[in-house]
PDB file of C-alpha atoms and ligand atoms in Angstrom:
ATOM      1  CA  MET A  36       0.000   0.000   0.000  1.00 77.00           C
ATOM      2  CA  PRO A  37       1.449   3.405  -0.870  1.00 92.00           C
ATOM      3  CA  ALA A  38       2.285   5.797   1.978  1.00 97.00           C
ATOM      4  CA  LEU A  39      -0.478   7.956   3.431  1.00 98.00           C
ATOM      5  CA  LYS A  40       0.148  11.563   2.503  1.00 98.00           C
ATOM      6  CA  ILE A  41       0.452  13.967   5.443  1.00 98.00           C
ATOM      7  CA  ASP A  42      -1.413  17.050   4.316  1.00 98.00           C
ATOM      8  CA  GLY A  43       0.664  19.868   5.797  1.00 98.00           C
ATOM      9  CA  GLN A  44      -1.479  22.488   4.162  1.00 98.00           C
ATOM     10  CA  ALA A  45      -4.684  21.211   5.774  1.00 98.00           C
ATOM     11  CA  ILE A  46      -3.066  20.802   9.219  1.00 98.00           C
ATOM     12  CA  ALA A  47      -1.558  24.297   8.948  1.00 98.00           C
ATOM     13  CA  ALA A  48      -4.952  25.720   7.995  1.00 98.00           C
ATOM     14  CA  SER A  49      -6.537  24.268  11.127  1.00 98.00           C
ATOM     15  CA  ILE A  50      -3.749  25.659  13.343  1.00 98.00           C
ATOM     16  CA  GLN A  51      -4.154  29.070  11.687  1.00 98.00           C
ATOM     17  CA  ALA A  52      -7.890  28.932  12.343  1.00 98.00           C
ATOM     18  CA  GLU A  53      -7.206  28.121  16.014  1.00 98.00           C
ATOM     19  CA  VAL A  54      -4.809  31.078  16.276  1.00 98.00           C
ATOM     20  CA  ALA A  55      -7.312  33.336  14.493  1.00 98.00           C
ATOM     21  CA  ALA A  56     -10.066  32.384  16.969  1.00 98.00           C
ATOM     22  CA  VAL A  57      -7.882  33.227  19.987  1.00 98.00           C
ATOM     23  CA  VAL A  58      -6.725  36.497  18.404  1.00 98.00           C
ATOM     24  CA  ALA A  59     -10.327  37.527  17.632  1.00 98.00           C
ATOM     25  CA  GLU A  60     -11.391  36.721  21.185  1.00 98.00           C
ATOM     26  CA  ARG A  61      -8.519  38.740  22.655  1.00 97.00           C
ATOM     27  CA  VAL A  62      -9.126  41.733  20.425  1.00 97.00           C
ATOM     28  CA  GLN A  63     -12.835  41.667  21.237  1.00 98.00           C
ATOM     29  CA  ALA A  64     -11.927  41.708  24.930  1.00 98.00           C
ATOM     30  CA  GLY A  65      -9.881  44.869  24.318  1.00 97.00           C
ATOM     31  CA  ARG A  66      -6.479  43.163  24.574  1.00 97.00           C
ATOM     32  CA  ARG A  67      -3.496  43.921  22.385  1.00 95.00           C
ATOM     33  CA  GLN A  68      -3.572  42.603  18.797  1.00 97.00           C
ATOM     34  CA  PRO A  69      -0.506  40.426  18.151  1.00 98.00           C
ATOM     35  CA  GLY A  70       1.794  41.894  15.526  1.00 98.00           C
ATOM     36  CA  LEU A  71       4.766  40.540  13.593  1.00 98.00           C
ATOM     37  CA  ALA A  72       7.532  42.782  12.264  1.00 98.00           C
ATOM     38  CA  ALA A  73       9.368  41.092   9.390  1.00 98.00           C
ATOM     39  CA  VAL A  74      12.763  42.399   8.326  1.00 98.00           C
ATOM     40  CA  LEU A  75      14.015  41.666   4.839  1.00 98.00           C
ATOM     41  CA  VAL A  76      17.554  42.668   3.902  1.00 98.00           C
ATOM     42  CA  GLY A  77      18.439  42.664   0.193  1.00 97.00           C
ATOM     43  CA  ASP A  78      16.472  41.024  -2.586  1.00 94.00           C
ATOM     44  CA  ASN A  79      16.931  37.267  -2.285  1.00 95.00           C
ATOM     45  CA  PRO A  80      13.978  35.955  -4.373  1.00 93.00           C
ATOM     46  CA  ALA A  81      13.282  32.955  -2.096  1.00 93.00           C
ATOM     47  CA  SER A  82      13.274  35.211   0.993  1.00 96.00           C
ATOM     48  CA  GLU A  83      10.841  37.563  -0.769  1.00 96.00           C
ATOM     49  CA  VAL A  84       8.421  34.662  -1.280  1.00 95.00           C
ATOM     50  CA  TYR A  85       8.792  33.369   2.297  1.00 96.00           C
ATOM     51  CA  VAL A  86       8.205  36.801   3.825  1.00 97.00           C
ATOM     52  CA  ARG A  87       5.221  37.483   1.560  1.00 97.00           C
ATOM     53  CA  ASN A  88       3.615  34.163   2.576  1.00 97.00           C
ATOM     54  CA  LYS A  89       4.280  34.820   6.266  1.00 97.00           C
ATOM     55  CA  ARG A  90       2.679  38.267   6.080  1.00 96.00           C
ATOM     56  CA  LYS A  91      -0.311  36.968   4.120  1.00 97.00           C
ATOM     57  CA  ALA A  92      -0.913  34.329   6.791  1.00 98.00           C
ATOM     58  CA  CYS A  93      -0.727  36.991   9.533  1.00 98.00           C
ATOM     59  CA  GLU A  94      -3.365  39.048   7.803  1.00 97.00           C
ATOM     60  CA  THR A  95      -5.641  36.046   7.289  1.00 97.00           C
ATOM     61  CA  ALA A  96      -5.419  35.159  10.992  1.00 98.00           C
ATOM     62  CA  GLY A  97      -6.059  38.731  12.165  1.00 98.00           C
ATOM     63  CA  LEU A  98      -2.518  39.536  13.279  1.00 98.00           C
ATOM     64  CA  ALA A  99      -0.907  42.864  12.429  1.00 98.00           C
ATOM     65  CA  SER A 100       2.173  42.632  10.237  1.00 98.00           C
ATOM     66  CA  TRP A 101       4.801  45.080   9.105  1.00 98.00           C
ATOM     67  CA  LEU A 102       7.570  44.662   6.557  1.00 98.00           C
ATOM     68  CA  HIS A 103      10.832  46.557   7.019  1.00 98.00           C
ATOM     69  CA  ARG A 104      13.127  46.455   4.028  1.00 98.00           C
ATOM     70  CA  LEU A 105      16.805  47.296   3.988  1.00 98.00           C
ATOM     71  CA  PRO A 106      18.957  47.324   0.853  1.00 98.00           C
ATOM     72  CA  ALA A 107      21.573  44.600   0.319  1.00 97.00           C
ATOM     73  CA  THR A 108      24.202  47.300   0.880  1.00 97.00           C
ATOM     74  CA  ALA A 109      22.873  48.249   4.349  1.00 97.00           C
ATOM     75  CA  SER A 110      25.407  48.157   7.168  1.00 97.00           C
ATOM     76  CA  GLN A 111      25.135  45.884  10.148  1.00 97.00           C
ATOM     77  CA  GLN A 112      24.573  48.991  12.290  1.00 98.00           C
ATOM     78  CA  ASP A 113      21.556  49.972  10.124  1.00 98.00           C
ATOM     79  CA  LEU A 114      20.036  46.583  10.864  1.00 98.00           C
ATOM     80  CA  LEU A 115      20.900  46.691  14.580  1.00 98.00           C
ATOM     81  CA  ASP A 116      19.327  50.168  14.831  1.00 98.00           C
ATOM     82  CA  LEU A 117      16.124  48.908  13.200  1.00 98.00           C
ATOM     83  CA  ILE A 118      15.998  45.885  15.526  1.00 99.00           C
ATOM     84  CA  GLY A 119      16.506  48.228  18.499  1.00 98.00           C
ATOM     85  CA  THR A 120      13.498  50.284  17.421  1.00 98.00           C
ATOM     86  CA  LEU A 121      11.336  47.173  16.986  1.00 98.00           C
ATOM     87  CA  ASN A 122      12.466  45.804  20.377  1.00 98.00           C
ATOM     88  CA  GLY A 123      11.139  48.987  21.972  1.00 98.00           C
ATOM     89  CA  ASP A 124       7.861  49.179  20.047  1.00 98.00           C
ATOM     90  CA  PRO A 125       4.966  47.916  22.200  1.00 97.00           C
ATOM     91  CA  LEU A 126       2.832  47.190  19.119  1.00 97.00           C
ATOM     92  CA  VAL A 127       5.404  44.669  17.875  1.00 98.00           C
ATOM     93  CA  SER A 128       5.026  41.326  19.643  1.00 98.00           C
ATOM     94  CA  GLY A 129       7.286  39.303  17.353  1.00 98.00           C
ATOM     95  CA  ILE A 130      10.345  40.125  15.239  1.00 98.00           C
ATOM     96  CA  LEU A 131      11.486  37.970  12.338  1.00 98.00           C
ATOM     97  CA  VAL A 132      14.737  38.784  10.563  1.00 98.00           C
ATOM     98  CA  GLN A 133      14.625  36.659   7.434  1.00 98.00           C
ATOM     99  CA  LEU A 134      17.825  34.669   6.861  1.00 97.00           C
ATOM    100  CA  PRO A 135      20.201  34.456   5.067  1.00 96.00           C
ATOM    101  CA  LEU A 136      21.666  37.935   5.527  1.00 98.00           C
ATOM    102  CA  PRO A 137      24.113  39.621   3.142  1.00 97.00           C
ATOM    103  CA  LYS A 138      27.759  38.620   3.614  1.00 95.00           C
ATOM    104  CA  GLN A 139      28.833  41.822   5.375  1.00 94.00           C
ATOM    105  CA  MET A 140      26.549  41.047   8.305  1.00 97.00           C
ATOM    106  CA  ASP A 141      27.295  38.880  11.312  1.00 98.00           C
ATOM    107  CA  GLU A 142      24.235  36.646  11.590  1.00 98.00           C
ATOM    108  CA  GLY A 143      24.977  35.689  15.203  1.00 98.00           C
ATOM    109  CA  ALA A 144      25.221  39.315  16.323  1.00 98.00           C
ATOM    110  CA  VAL A 145      21.931  40.114  14.582  1.00 98.00           C
ATOM    111  CA  ILE A 146      20.168  37.147  16.183  1.00 98.00           C
ATOM    112  CA  ARG A 147      21.476  38.209  19.613  1.00 98.00           C
ATOM    113  CA  ALA A 148      20.169  41.753  19.075  1.00 99.00           C
ATOM    114  CA  VAL A 149      16.527  40.621  18.877  1.00 99.00           C
ATOM    115  CA  SER A 150      14.801  40.793  22.261  1.00 98.00           C
ATOM    116  CA  PRO A 151      14.463  37.188  23.500  1.00 98.00           C
ATOM    117  CA  LEU A 152      10.844  38.005  24.402  1.00 98.00           C
ATOM    118  CA  LYS A 153      10.095  38.870  20.746  1.00 98.00           C
ATOM    119  CA  ASP A 154      12.247  36.102  19.223  1.00 98.00           C
ATOM    120  CA  VAL A 155       9.441  34.163  17.501  1.00 98.00           C
ATOM    121  CA  ASP A 156      12.001  32.184  15.463  1.00 98.00           C
ATOM    122  CA  CYS A 157      13.565  30.925  18.723  1.00 98.00           C
ATOM    123  CA  PHE A 158      17.043  31.624  17.339  1.00 98.00           C
ATOM    124  CA  HIS A 159      18.392  33.719  20.251  1.00 98.00           C
ATOM    125  CA  PRO A 160      20.932  31.769  22.355  1.00 98.00           C
ATOM    126  CA  GLU A 161      18.912  32.519  25.500  1.00 98.00           C
ATOM    127  CA  ASN A 162      15.876  30.801  23.955  1.00 98.00           C
ATOM    128  CA  VAL A 163      17.950  27.950  22.524  1.00 98.00           C
ATOM    129  CA  GLY A 164      19.395  27.482  26.022  1.00 98.00           C
ATOM    130  CA  LEU A 165      15.948  27.449  27.622  1.00 98.00           C
ATOM    131  CA  LEU A 166      14.849  24.805  25.111  1.00 99.00           C
ATOM    132  CA  ALA A 167      17.958  22.685  25.777  1.00 98.00           C
ATOM    133  CA  ALA A 168      17.423  23.029  29.547  1.00 98.00           C
ATOM    134  CA  GLY A 169      13.844  21.767  29.268  1.00 98.00           C
ATOM    135  CA  HIS A 170      11.831  24.888  29.987  1.00 98.00           C
ATOM    136  CA  PRO A 171      11.374  26.593  26.634  1.00 98.00           C
ATOM    137  CA  ARG A 172       9.967  30.078  26.135  1.00 98.00           C
ATOM    138  CA  PHE A 173       9.333  29.456  22.414  1.00 98.00           C
ATOM    139  CA  LEU A 174       9.727  26.403  20.216  1.00 98.00           C
ATOM    140  CA  PRO A 175      11.277  27.115  16.819  1.00 98.00           C
ATOM    141  CA  CYS A 176       8.786  27.202  13.945  1.00 98.00           C
ATOM    142  CA  THR A 177       9.939  24.421  11.606  1.00 98.00           C
ATOM    143  CA  PRO A 178      10.728  21.860  14.344  1.00 99.00           C
ATOM    144  CA  LEU A 179       7.425  22.645  16.073  1.00 99.00           C
ATOM    145  CA  GLY A 180       5.720  22.291  12.693  1.00 98.00           C
ATOM    146  CA  VAL A 181       7.219  18.807  12.265  1.00 99.00           C
ATOM    147  CA  HIS A 182       6.109  17.895  15.798  1.00 98.00           C
ATOM    148  CA  GLN A 183       2.561  19.095  15.154  1.00 98.00           C
ATOM    149  CA  MET A 184       2.402  17.244  11.829  1.00 98.00           C
ATOM    150  CA  LEU A 185       3.160  13.997  13.619  1.00 98.00           C
ATOM    151  CA  VAL A 186       0.848  14.636  16.573  1.00 98.00           C
ATOM    152  CA  ARG A 187      -2.065  15.774  14.457  1.00 98.00           C
ATOM    153  CA  SER A 188      -1.667  12.835  12.077  1.00 98.00           C
ATOM    154  CA  GLY A 189      -1.992  10.441  15.024  1.00 98.00           C
ATOM    155  CA  ILE A 190       1.634   9.281  14.749  1.00 98.00           C
ATOM    156  CA  SER A 191       2.852   8.681  18.292  1.00 98.00           C
ATOM    157  CA  ILE A 192       6.333   9.909  19.192  1.00 98.00           C
ATOM    158  CA  ALA A 193       7.006   8.587  22.711  1.00 98.00           C
ATOM    159  CA  GLY A 194       9.297   5.581  22.760  1.00 98.00           C
ATOM    160  CA  LYS A 195       9.909   5.656  19.007  1.00 98.00           C
ATOM    161  CA  GLN A 196      13.258   5.459  17.238  1.00 99.00           C
ATOM    162  CA  ILE A 197      13.634   8.739  15.359  1.00 99.00           C
ATOM    163  CA  VAL A 198      16.437   9.599  12.972  1.00 99.00           C
ATOM    164  CA  VAL A 199      16.945  13.234  12.010  1.00 99.00           C
ATOM    165  CA  ILE A 200      19.162  13.763   8.968  1.00 98.00           C
ATOM    166  CA  GLY A 201      20.745  17.210   9.309  1.00 98.00           C
ATOM    167  CA  ARG A 202      22.202  19.113  12.261  1.00 98.00           C
ATOM    168  CA  SER A 203      21.345  22.722  11.452  1.00 98.00           C
ATOM    169  CA  ASN A 204      20.562  25.331  14.091  1.00 98.00           C
ATOM    170  CA  ILE A 205      17.193  25.989  12.434  1.00 98.00           C
ATOM    171  CA  VAL A 206      15.931  22.411  12.092  1.00 98.00           C
ATOM    172  CA  GLY A 207      18.052  19.379  13.029  1.00 98.00           C
ATOM    173  CA  LYS A 208      19.477  20.419  16.402  1.00 98.00           C
ATOM    174  CA  PRO A 209      16.326  21.986  17.925  1.00 98.00           C
ATOM    175  CA  LEU A 210      14.085  19.236  16.501  1.00 99.00           C
ATOM    176  CA  ALA A 211      16.213  16.620  18.257  1.00 99.00           C
ATOM    177  CA  LEU A 212      15.928  18.652  21.491  1.00 98.00           C
ATOM    178  CA  ILE A 213      12.131  18.676  21.229  1.00 99.00           C
ATOM    179  CA  LEU A 214      11.682  15.029  20.303  1.00 99.00           C
ATOM    180  CA  MET A 215      14.109  13.502  22.807  1.00 98.00           C
ATOM    181  CA  GLN A 216      13.293  15.346  26.031  1.00 98.00           C
ATOM    182  CA  LYS A 217      11.033  14.208  28.819  1.00 98.00           C
ATOM    183  CA  PRO A 218       7.605  15.855  28.874  1.00 98.00           C
ATOM    184  CA  THR A 219       6.954  18.074  31.904  1.00 98.00           C
ATOM    185  CA  LYS A 220       4.472  20.786  32.846  1.00 98.00           C
ATOM    186  CA  ALA A 221       6.950  23.345  31.511  1.00 98.00           C
ATOM    187  CA  PHE A 222       7.503  21.359  28.312  1.00 98.00           C
ATOM    188  CA  PRO A 223       4.440  19.271  27.430  1.00 98.00           C
ATOM    189  CA  GLU A 224       5.466  19.001  23.763  1.00 98.00           C
ATOM    190  CA  ALA A 225       8.663  17.086  24.598  1.00 98.00           C
ATOM    191  CA  GLY A 226       8.617  13.855  22.612  1.00 98.00           C
ATOM    192  CA  ASP A 227      10.119  11.205  24.919  1.00 98.00           C
ATOM    193  CA  ALA A 228      11.584   9.465  21.863  1.00 99.00           C
ATOM    194  CA  THR A 229      15.032   8.021  21.176  1.00 99.00           C
ATOM    195  CA  VAL A 230      16.625  10.398  18.705  1.00 99.00           C
ATOM    196  CA  THR A 231      19.675   9.917  16.513  1.00 99.00           C
ATOM    197  CA  VAL A 232      21.031  12.881  14.578  1.00 98.00           C
ATOM    198  CA  VAL A 233      23.005  12.013  11.464  1.00 98.00           C
ATOM    199  CA  HIS A 234      24.512  13.995   8.613  1.00 98.00           C
ATOM    200  CA  ARG A 235      26.125  13.475   5.250  1.00 95.00           C
ATOM    201  CA  GLY A 236      29.409  12.399   6.854  1.00 96.00           C
ATOM    202  CA  THR A 237      27.806   9.681   8.995  1.00 98.00           C
ATOM    203  CA  ARG A 238      29.123   6.173   8.414  1.00 98.00           C
ATOM    204  CA  ASP A 239      26.527   3.539   7.473  1.00 98.00           C
ATOM    205  CA  LEU A 240      23.902   6.238   7.066  1.00 98.00           C
ATOM    206  CA  PRO A 241      21.366   4.083   5.171  1.00 98.00           C
ATOM    207  CA  SER A 242      21.413   1.350   7.813  1.00 98.00           C
ATOM    208  CA  ILE A 243      20.944   3.882  10.649  1.00 98.00           C
ATOM    209  CA  CYS A 244      18.047   5.492   8.772  1.00 98.00           C
ATOM    210  CA  ARG A 245      16.478   2.081   8.256  1.00 98.00           C
ATOM    211  CA  GLN A 246      16.127   1.707  12.052  1.00 98.00           C
ATOM    212  CA  ALA A 247      13.844   4.735  12.210  1.00 99.00           C
ATOM    213  CA  ASP A 248      10.139   4.551  12.971  1.00 99.00           C
ATOM    214  CA  ILE A 249      10.130   8.259  12.116  1.00 99.00           C
ATOM    215  CA  LEU A 250      12.679   9.611   9.647  1.00 99.00           C
ATOM    216  CA  VAL A 251      13.097  13.359   9.240  1.00 99.00           C
ATOM    217  CA  ALA A 252      15.057  14.652   6.242  1.00 98.00           C
ATOM    218  CA  ALA A 253      16.534  18.099   6.791  1.00 98.00           C
ATOM    219  CA  VAL A 254      19.795  17.744   4.913  1.00 98.00           C
ATOM    220  CA  GLY A 255      19.311  20.202   2.039  1.00 97.00           C
ATOM    221  CA  VAL A 256      20.123  17.745  -0.736  1.00 98.00           C
ATOM    222  CA  PRO A 257      17.437  17.074  -3.371  1.00 98.00           C
ATOM    223  CA  ARG A 258      15.963  13.542  -3.196  1.00 98.00           C
ATOM    224  CA  PHE A 259      18.668  12.415  -0.728  1.00 98.00           C
ATOM    225  CA  VAL A 260      16.426   9.877   1.017  1.00 98.00           C
ATOM    226  CA  THR A 261      15.680   6.866  -1.160  1.00 98.00           C
ATOM    227  CA  ALA A 262      13.577   3.749  -0.541  1.00 98.00           C
ATOM    228  CA  GLU A 263      16.479   1.631   0.737  1.00 98.00           C
ATOM    229  CA  MET A 264      16.977   4.086   3.626  1.00 98.00           C
ATOM    230  CA  VAL A 265      13.406   3.669   4.862  1.00 98.00           C
ATOM    231  CA  LYS A 266      11.991   0.994   7.156  1.00 98.00           C
ATOM    232  CA  PRO A 267       8.709  -0.367   5.759  1.00 98.00           C
ATOM    233  CA  GLY A 268       5.794   1.495   7.351  1.00 98.00           C
ATOM    234  CA  ALA A 269       7.918   4.365   8.742  1.00 98.00           C
ATOM    235  CA  ALA A 270       6.729   7.960   8.851  1.00 99.00           C
ATOM    236  CA  VAL A 271       8.950  10.115   6.636  1.00 99.00           C
ATOM    237  CA  ILE A 272       8.929  13.882   7.082  1.00 99.00           C
ATOM    238  CA  ASP A 273      10.540  15.934   4.343  1.00 98.00           C
ATOM    239  CA  VAL A 274      11.836  19.330   5.482  1.00 98.00           C
ATOM    240  CA  GLY A 275      13.785  19.990   2.269  1.00 98.00           C
ATOM    241  CA  ILE A 276      13.131  22.936  -0.002  1.00 96.00           C
ATOM    242  CA  ASN A 277      15.370  22.627  -3.059  1.00 96.00           C
ATOM    243  CA  SER A 278      15.016  24.078  -6.488  1.00 94.00           C
ATOM    244  CA  VAL A 279      15.807  21.659  -9.327  1.00 95.00           C
ATOM    245  CA  ASP A 280      15.313  22.932 -12.885  1.00 96.00           C
ATOM    246  CA  GLY A 281      12.948  25.561 -11.516  1.00 92.00           C
ATOM    247  CA  LYS A 282      10.882  22.937  -9.687  1.00 95.00           C
ATOM    248  CA  LEU A 283      10.510  22.719  -5.910  1.00 95.00           C
ATOM    249  CA  VAL A 284      11.712  19.337  -4.646  1.00 97.00           C
ATOM    250  CA  GLY A 285      12.320  18.004  -1.156  1.00 98.00           C
ATOM    251  CA  ASP A 286      15.101  15.952   0.429  1.00 98.00           C
ATOM    252  CA  VAL A 287      13.085  12.774  -0.135  1.00 98.00           C
ATOM    253  CA  ASP A 288      12.775  10.847  -3.371  1.00 98.00           C
ATOM    254  CA  GLU A 289       8.994  10.719  -3.169  1.00 97.00           C
ATOM    255  CA  ALA A 290       8.527   8.321  -6.060  1.00 96.00           C
ATOM    256  CA  SER A 291      10.542   5.482  -4.482  1.00 98.00           C
ATOM    257  CA  VAL A 292       9.917   6.239  -0.788  1.00 98.00           C
ATOM    258  CA  ALA A 293       6.111   6.370  -1.158  1.00 98.00           C
ATOM    259  CA  ALA A 294       6.135   2.650  -1.979  1.00 98.00           C
ATOM    260  CA  VAL A 295       7.849   1.743   1.322  1.00 98.00           C
ATOM    261  CA  ALA A 296       6.867   4.352   3.914  1.00 98.00           C
ATOM    262  CA  GLY A 297       3.664   4.301   5.956  1.00 98.00           C
ATOM    263  CA  TRP A 298       3.306   8.088   5.932  1.00 98.00           C
ATOM    264  CA  LEU A 299       5.024  10.723   3.857  1.00 98.00           C
ATOM    265  CA  SER A 300       4.908  14.495   3.998  1.00 98.00           C
ATOM    266  CA  PRO A 301       5.059  15.963   0.500  1.00 98.00           C
ATOM    267  CA  VAL A 302       6.984  18.939  -0.879  1.00 98.00           C
ATOM    268  CA  PRO A 303       5.382  21.356  -1.519  1.00 97.00           C
ATOM    269  CA  LYS A 304       2.347  21.495   0.839  1.00 97.00           C
ATOM    270  CA  GLY A 305       4.080  19.637   3.648  1.00 98.00           C
ATOM    271  CA  VAL A 306       6.357  21.214   6.260  1.00 98.00           C
ATOM    272  CA  GLY A 307       6.438  24.641   4.525  1.00 98.00           C
ATOM    273  CA  PRO A 308       2.891  25.714   5.495  1.00 98.00           C
ATOM    274  CA  MET A 309       3.421  24.235   8.981  1.00 98.00           C
ATOM    275  CA  THR A 310       6.386  26.559   9.584  1.00 98.00           C
ATOM    276  CA  ILE A 311       4.181  29.552   8.814  1.00 98.00           C
ATOM    277  CA  ALA A 312       1.357  28.319  11.044  1.00 98.00           C
ATOM    278  CA  MET A 313       3.777  27.918  13.961  1.00 98.00           C
ATOM    279  CA  LEU A 314       5.125  31.412  13.377  1.00 98.00           C
ATOM    280  CA  LEU A 315       1.592  32.740  13.925  1.00 98.00           C
ATOM    281  CA  HIS A 316       1.301  30.547  17.016  1.00 98.00           C
ATOM    282  CA  ASN A 317       4.579  31.951  18.372  1.00 98.00           C
ATOM    283  CA  THR A 318       3.587  35.538  17.630  1.00 98.00           C
ATOM    284  CA  LEU A 319       0.380  35.046  19.602  1.00 98.00           C
ATOM    285  CA  ARG A 320       2.416  33.445  22.373  1.00 98.00           C
ATOM    286  CA  ALA A 321       4.812  36.423  22.396  1.00 98.00           C
ATOM    287  CA  THR A 322       1.847  38.717  23.044  1.00 97.00           C
ATOM    288  CA  MET A 323       0.798  36.573  25.970  1.00 94.00           C
ATOM    289  CA  ILE A 324       4.204  36.404  27.700  1.00 90.00           C
ATOM    290  CA  SER A 325       5.281  40.045  27.484  1.00 78.00           C
TER     291      SER A 325
HETATM  292  N1  LIG B  52      15.410  31.332   6.567  1.00 52.90           N
HETATM  293  C1  LIG B  52      15.112  30.027   6.344  1.00 52.90           C
HETATM  294  N2  LIG B  52      14.276  29.573   7.299  1.00 52.90           N
HETATM  295  C2  LIG B  52      14.055  30.602   8.141  1.00 52.90           C
HETATM  296  C3  LIG B  52      13.256  30.748   9.315  1.00 52.90           C
HETATM  297  O1  LIG B  52      12.597  29.818   9.794  1.00 52.90           O
HETATM  298  N3  LIG B  52      13.277  31.970   9.893  1.00 52.90           N
HETATM  299  C4  LIG B  52      14.006  32.998   9.402  1.00 52.90           C
HETATM  300  N4  LIG B  52      13.979  34.159  10.058  1.00 52.90           N
HETATM  301  N5  LIG B  52      14.749  32.906   8.310  1.00 52.90           N
HETATM  302  C5  LIG B  52      14.756  31.702   7.692  1.00 52.90           C
END
């Protein structure tokens, strides 16, 4: 039987509707409307699309959104000054500086400049530390999106063998932190799974992947995961966004893997919309904690 498709777009739409209902209720009660300030530096075409989709989703869910553009030639100080203004603006609950940044900028310094209370990406080292220590303030959008895809598809996480391919700060590392920790009152989303993080340099990679009940591909290589890396019946989550001959393809070779896996998240309409839904969730959360 071919793999069941995990409809990220439909799951994201229901999360957005949940956020929209809470926002409407809060606004009706005279509370502050959540608002997201997006910062776009330069004219990277993919970043333009991501930021446009994020803002559109904010508007649909009743959140305020602002776009601040800086030219590719802007100095790091220009960007730090803008972030300082947004940190101090009470109407702004969340700040998102779209990555990557132009080469002259120090990404780490920019991430550290965002107020940890408005860091809806959960990139600030204070928030990464809180997540690692088991009492997170925010959960990062793409890893939380993967978690919600599994939970809302009825795929249990606790006790499972999970292999995450990729060790990035945005996906692999924080996803492993979410899935492996012990659930507590402070961290109910924690997965209680056994998590292995692998990368392209890992020896015997296919055989390690084949142990996984849940396999997450976040390696950034088109169609990297093939059928022989997948245990029959496993859930395969594709976080990849690669452009091949102008076509969007994931890190999973869908054609071969669909014949082996039990569940498969497609690209597009898989993790991508989930990331946006969780950004709205985090922006609402930012309004509640500050
Ligand atoms: N660039 C690629 N993914 C992301 C993300 O999740 N957040 C931000 N700010 N930039 C990104």
